[in-house]
Short mmCIF file of C-alpha atoms in Angstrom, two decimals:
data_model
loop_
_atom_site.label_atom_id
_atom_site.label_comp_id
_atom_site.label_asym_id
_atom_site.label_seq_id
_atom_site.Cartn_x
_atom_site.Cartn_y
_atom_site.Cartn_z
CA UNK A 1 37.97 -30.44 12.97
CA UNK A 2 34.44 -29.69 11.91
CA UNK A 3 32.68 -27.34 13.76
CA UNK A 4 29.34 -29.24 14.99
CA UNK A 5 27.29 -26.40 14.86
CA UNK A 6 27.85 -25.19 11.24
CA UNK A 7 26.21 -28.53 10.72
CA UNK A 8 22.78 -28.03 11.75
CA UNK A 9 23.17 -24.25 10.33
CA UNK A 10 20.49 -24.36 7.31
CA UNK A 11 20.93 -24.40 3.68
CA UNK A 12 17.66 -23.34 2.79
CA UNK A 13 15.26 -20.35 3.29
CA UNK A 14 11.44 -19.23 2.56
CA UNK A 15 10.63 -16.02 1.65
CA UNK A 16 7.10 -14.65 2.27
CA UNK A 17 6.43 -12.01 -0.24
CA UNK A 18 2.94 -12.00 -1.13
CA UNK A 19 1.84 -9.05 0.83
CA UNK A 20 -0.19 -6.15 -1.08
CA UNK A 21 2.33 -3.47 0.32
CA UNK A 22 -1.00 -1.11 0.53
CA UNK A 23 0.64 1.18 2.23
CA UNK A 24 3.61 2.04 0.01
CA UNK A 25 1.73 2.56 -2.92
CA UNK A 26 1.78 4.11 -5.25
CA UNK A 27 5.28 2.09 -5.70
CA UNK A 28 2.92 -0.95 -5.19
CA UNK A 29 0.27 -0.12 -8.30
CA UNK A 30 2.85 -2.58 -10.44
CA UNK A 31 4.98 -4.57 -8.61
CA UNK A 32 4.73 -6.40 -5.28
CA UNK A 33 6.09 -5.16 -2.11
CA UNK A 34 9.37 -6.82 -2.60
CA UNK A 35 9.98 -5.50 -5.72
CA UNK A 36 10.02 -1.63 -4.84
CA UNK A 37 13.91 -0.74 -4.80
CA UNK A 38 16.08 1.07 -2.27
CA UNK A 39 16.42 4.05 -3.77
CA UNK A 40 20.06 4.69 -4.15
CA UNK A 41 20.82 0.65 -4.65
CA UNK A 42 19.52 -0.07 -8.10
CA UNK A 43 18.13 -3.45 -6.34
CA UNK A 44 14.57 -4.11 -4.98
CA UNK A 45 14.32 -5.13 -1.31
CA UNK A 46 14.65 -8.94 -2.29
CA UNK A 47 17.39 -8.71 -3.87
CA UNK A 48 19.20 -7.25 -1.15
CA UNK A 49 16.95 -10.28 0.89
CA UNK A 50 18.68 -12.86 -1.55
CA UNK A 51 22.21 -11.46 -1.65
CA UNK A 52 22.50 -11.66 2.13
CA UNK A 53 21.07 -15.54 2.55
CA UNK A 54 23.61 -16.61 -0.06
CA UNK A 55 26.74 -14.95 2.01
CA UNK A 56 25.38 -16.52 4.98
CA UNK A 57 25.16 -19.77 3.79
CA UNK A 58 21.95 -20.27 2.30
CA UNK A 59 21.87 -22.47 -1.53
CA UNK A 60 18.23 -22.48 -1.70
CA UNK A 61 15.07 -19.99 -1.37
CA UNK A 62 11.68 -20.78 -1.82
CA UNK A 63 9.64 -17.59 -2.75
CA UNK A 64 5.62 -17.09 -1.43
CA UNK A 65 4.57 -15.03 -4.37
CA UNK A 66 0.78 -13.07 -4.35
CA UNK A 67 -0.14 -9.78 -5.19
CA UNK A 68 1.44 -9.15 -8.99
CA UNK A 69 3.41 -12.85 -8.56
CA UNK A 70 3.73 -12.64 -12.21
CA UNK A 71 6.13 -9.31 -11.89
CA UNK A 72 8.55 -10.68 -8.93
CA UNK A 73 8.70 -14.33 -11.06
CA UNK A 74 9.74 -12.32 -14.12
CA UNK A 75 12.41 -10.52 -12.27
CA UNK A 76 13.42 -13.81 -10.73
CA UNK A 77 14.03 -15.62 -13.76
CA UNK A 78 16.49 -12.77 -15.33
CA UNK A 79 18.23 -11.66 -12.49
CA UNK A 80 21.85 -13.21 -11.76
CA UNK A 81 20.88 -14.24 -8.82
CA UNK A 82 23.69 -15.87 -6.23
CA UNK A 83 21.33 -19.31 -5.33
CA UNK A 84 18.62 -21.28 -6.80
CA UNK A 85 15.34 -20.18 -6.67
CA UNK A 86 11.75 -21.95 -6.68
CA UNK A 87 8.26 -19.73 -6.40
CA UNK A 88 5.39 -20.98 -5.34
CA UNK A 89 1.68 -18.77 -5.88
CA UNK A 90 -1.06 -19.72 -3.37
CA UNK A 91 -4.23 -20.60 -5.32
CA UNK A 92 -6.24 -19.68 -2.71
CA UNK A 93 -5.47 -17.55 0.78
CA UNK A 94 -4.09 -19.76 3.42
CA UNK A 95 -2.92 -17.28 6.05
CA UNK A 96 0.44 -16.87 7.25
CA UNK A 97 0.99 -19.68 8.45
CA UNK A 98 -0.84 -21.90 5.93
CA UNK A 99 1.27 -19.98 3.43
CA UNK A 100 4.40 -21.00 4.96
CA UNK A 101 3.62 -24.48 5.20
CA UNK A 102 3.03 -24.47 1.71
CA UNK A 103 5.75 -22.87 0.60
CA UNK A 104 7.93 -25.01 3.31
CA UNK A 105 6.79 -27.97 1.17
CA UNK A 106 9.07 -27.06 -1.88
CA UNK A 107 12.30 -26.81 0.39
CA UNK A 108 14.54 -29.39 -0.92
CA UNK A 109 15.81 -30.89 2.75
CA UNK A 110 12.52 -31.45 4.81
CA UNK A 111 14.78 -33.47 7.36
CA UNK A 112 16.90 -30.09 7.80
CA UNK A 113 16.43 -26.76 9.61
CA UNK A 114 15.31 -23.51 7.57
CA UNK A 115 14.85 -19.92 7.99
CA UNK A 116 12.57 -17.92 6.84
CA UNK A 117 12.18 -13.84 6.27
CA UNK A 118 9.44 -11.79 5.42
CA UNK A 119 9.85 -10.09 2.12
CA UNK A 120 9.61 -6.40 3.16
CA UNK A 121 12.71 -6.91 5.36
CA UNK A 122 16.25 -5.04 5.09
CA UNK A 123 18.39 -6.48 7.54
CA UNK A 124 22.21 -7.13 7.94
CA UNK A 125 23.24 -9.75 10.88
CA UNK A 126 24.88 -12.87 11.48
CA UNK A 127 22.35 -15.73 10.70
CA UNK A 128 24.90 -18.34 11.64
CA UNK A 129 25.27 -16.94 15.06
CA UNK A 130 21.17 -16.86 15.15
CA UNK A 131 21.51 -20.99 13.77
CA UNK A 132 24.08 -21.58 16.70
CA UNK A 133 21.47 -19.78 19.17
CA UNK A 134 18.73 -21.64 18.26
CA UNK A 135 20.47 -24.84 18.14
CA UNK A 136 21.87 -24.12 21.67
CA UNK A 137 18.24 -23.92 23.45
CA UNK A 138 17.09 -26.83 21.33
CA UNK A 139 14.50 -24.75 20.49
CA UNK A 140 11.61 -25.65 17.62
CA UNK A 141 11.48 -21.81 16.65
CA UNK A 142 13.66 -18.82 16.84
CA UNK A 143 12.31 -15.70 16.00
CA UNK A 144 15.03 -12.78 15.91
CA UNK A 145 14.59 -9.87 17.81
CA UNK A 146 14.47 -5.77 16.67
CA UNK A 147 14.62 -2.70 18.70
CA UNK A 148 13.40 -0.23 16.01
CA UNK A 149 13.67 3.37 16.64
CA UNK A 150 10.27 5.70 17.93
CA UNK A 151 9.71 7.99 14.62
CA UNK A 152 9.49 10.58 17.56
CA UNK A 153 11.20 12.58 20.11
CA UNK A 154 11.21 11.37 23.39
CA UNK A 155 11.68 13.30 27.03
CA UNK A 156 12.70 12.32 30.34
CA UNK A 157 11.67 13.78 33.39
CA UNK A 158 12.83 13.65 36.98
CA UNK A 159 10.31 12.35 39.82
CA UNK A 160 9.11 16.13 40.32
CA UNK A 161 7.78 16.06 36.76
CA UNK A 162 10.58 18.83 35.45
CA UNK A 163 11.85 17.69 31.85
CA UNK A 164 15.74 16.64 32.21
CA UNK A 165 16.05 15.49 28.74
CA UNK A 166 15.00 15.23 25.00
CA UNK A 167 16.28 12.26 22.97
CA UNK A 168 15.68 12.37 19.08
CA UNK A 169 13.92 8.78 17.64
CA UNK A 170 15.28 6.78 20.97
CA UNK A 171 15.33 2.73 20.27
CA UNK A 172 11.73 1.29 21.89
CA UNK A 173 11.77 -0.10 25.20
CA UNK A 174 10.74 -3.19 23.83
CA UNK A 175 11.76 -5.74 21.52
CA UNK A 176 9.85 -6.31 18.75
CA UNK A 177 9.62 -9.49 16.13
CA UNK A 178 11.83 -8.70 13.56
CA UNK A 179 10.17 -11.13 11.06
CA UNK A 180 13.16 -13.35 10.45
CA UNK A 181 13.24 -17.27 11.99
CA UNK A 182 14.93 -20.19 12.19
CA UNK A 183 13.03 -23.54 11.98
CA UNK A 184 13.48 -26.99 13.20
CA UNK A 185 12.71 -29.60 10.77
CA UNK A 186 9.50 -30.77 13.34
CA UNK A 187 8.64 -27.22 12.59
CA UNK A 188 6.43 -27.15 9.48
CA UNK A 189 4.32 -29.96 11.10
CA UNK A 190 2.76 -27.76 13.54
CA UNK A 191 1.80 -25.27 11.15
CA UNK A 192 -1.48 -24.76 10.22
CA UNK A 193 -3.25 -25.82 7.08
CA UNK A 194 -5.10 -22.33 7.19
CA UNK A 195 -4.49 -19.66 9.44
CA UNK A 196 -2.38 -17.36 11.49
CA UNK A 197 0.89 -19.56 13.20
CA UNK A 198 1.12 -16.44 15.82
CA UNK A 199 -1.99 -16.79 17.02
CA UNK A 200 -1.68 -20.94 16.87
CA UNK A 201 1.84 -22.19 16.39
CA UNK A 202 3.98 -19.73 18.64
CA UNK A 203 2.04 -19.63 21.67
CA UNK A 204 1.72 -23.35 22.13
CA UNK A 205 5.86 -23.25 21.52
CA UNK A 206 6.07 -20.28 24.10
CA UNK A 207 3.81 -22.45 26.39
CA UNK A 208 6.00 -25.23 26.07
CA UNK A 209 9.39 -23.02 26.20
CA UNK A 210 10.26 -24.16 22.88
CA UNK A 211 10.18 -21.06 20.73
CA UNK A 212 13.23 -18.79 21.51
CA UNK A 213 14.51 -15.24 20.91
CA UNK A 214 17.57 -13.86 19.52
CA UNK A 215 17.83 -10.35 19.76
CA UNK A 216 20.00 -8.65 16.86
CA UNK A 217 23.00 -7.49 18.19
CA UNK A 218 23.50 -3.68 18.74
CA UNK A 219 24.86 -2.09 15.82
CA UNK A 220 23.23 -4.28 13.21
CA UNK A 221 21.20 -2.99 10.46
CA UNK A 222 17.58 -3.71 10.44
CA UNK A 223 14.43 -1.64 9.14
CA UNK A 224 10.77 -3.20 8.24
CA UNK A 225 10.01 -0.92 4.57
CA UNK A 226 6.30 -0.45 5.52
CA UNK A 227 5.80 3.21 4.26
CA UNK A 228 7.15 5.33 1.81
CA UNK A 229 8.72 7.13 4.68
CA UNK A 230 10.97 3.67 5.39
CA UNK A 231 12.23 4.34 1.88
CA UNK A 232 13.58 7.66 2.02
CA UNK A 233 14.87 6.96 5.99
CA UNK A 234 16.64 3.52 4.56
CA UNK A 235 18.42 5.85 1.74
CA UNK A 236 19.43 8.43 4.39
CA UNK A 237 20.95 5.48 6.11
CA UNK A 238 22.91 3.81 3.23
CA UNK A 239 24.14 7.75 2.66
CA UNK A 240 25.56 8.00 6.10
CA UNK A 241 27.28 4.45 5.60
CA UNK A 242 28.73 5.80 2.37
CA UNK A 243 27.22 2.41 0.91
#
């Protein structure tokens, strides 16, 4: 018997990866952000992005090319890549979430759910389990959820003010959006034209308790590669896997 669920699971996936990556340069001087590679891997973060939406069930991506689109479409079109692929290049800034309407537009099942990832993100968890979550609270958004780790040491102290405790890079206290979604069809009509969805978008679906969080479970793998410093941690990290 068909499980219901794995029916409304999507297909399809957007991947915003336009961003200027300013601060990892110089890896960014001639490639986008998405293109820099994890050093160890001999594969640049999308790949890595693309490789994980195909084992999870995902037959087609739509790419939000920008900054050096021309790079990231060249590597697109020679790479074996493990689903089909369609870019799209704003012509003009739209914002986040004017970009991903527009790049929403190419998916090739508008009457279908879809995720969506940001392009500097390394991540390994279940995106069917985050599907079955969102289609549990009948939610029009589901943005997953990421503790990431304080680059500093931490103490605790007892209620006299004596230090008890020092705890190396302790998880934050607070989640954080881990800048990957799953979207309702109904979804990319409440997007803006122009403009930021997380200033418009979200909080009217917060308001209206449609917008849901999954938190990625404990254990997962998940790191935003912002800095040049996220490189060399994520290669630490693969070491200590033995990947």
């Amino acid at each position: 018997m068909t499980d219901p669920r794995a029916v409304a699971r999507p297909v399809q996936a957007v991947v915003l990866a336009g961003g200027q990556g300013s601060r990892l340069r110089p890896y960014t001087d001639d490639r986008p952000k998405p293109m820099v590679e994890i050093p160890g891997t001999g594969t640049p973060i999308i790949g890595h992005q693309l490789s994980w939406l195909a084992e999870e069930g995902v037959t087609d991506v739509v790419v939000s090319c920008g900054h050096l689109a021309e790079v990231l479409q060249e590597w697109l079109d020679t790479a074996d890549l493990p689903l089909s692929v369609t870019t799209v290049v704003e012509t003009e800034p739209l914002g986040r979430g004017g970009g991903l309407k527009y790049a929403a537009a190419r998916l090739p099942h508008p009457d279908r759910s879809w995720y969506a990832t940001n392009g500097d993100i390394w991540t390994r968890f279940s995106l069917r389990d985050m599907a079955d979550f969102h289609t549990e609270r009948d939610a029009v958004a589901t943005l997953a959820l990421a503790r990431p780790r304080i680059p500093w040491g931490a103490v605790r102290t007892d209620g006299f003010g004596h230090i008890t405790d020092f705890i190396e890079a302790p998880p934050s206290a607070f989640e954080v959006n881990a800048g990957v979604y799953v979207f309702s069809p109904e979804f990319t009509d409440l997007l803006p034209e122009r403009g930021d969805h997380e200033r418009t978008t979200f909080p009217r679906l917060a308001r209206e308790r449609r917008l849901a969080g999954f938190p990625i479970p404990q254990g997962s793998y998940w790191r935003a590669i912002d800095t040049a410093k996220d490189l060399s941690e994520a290669a630490k990290e693969l070491a200590a896997q033995g990947r």
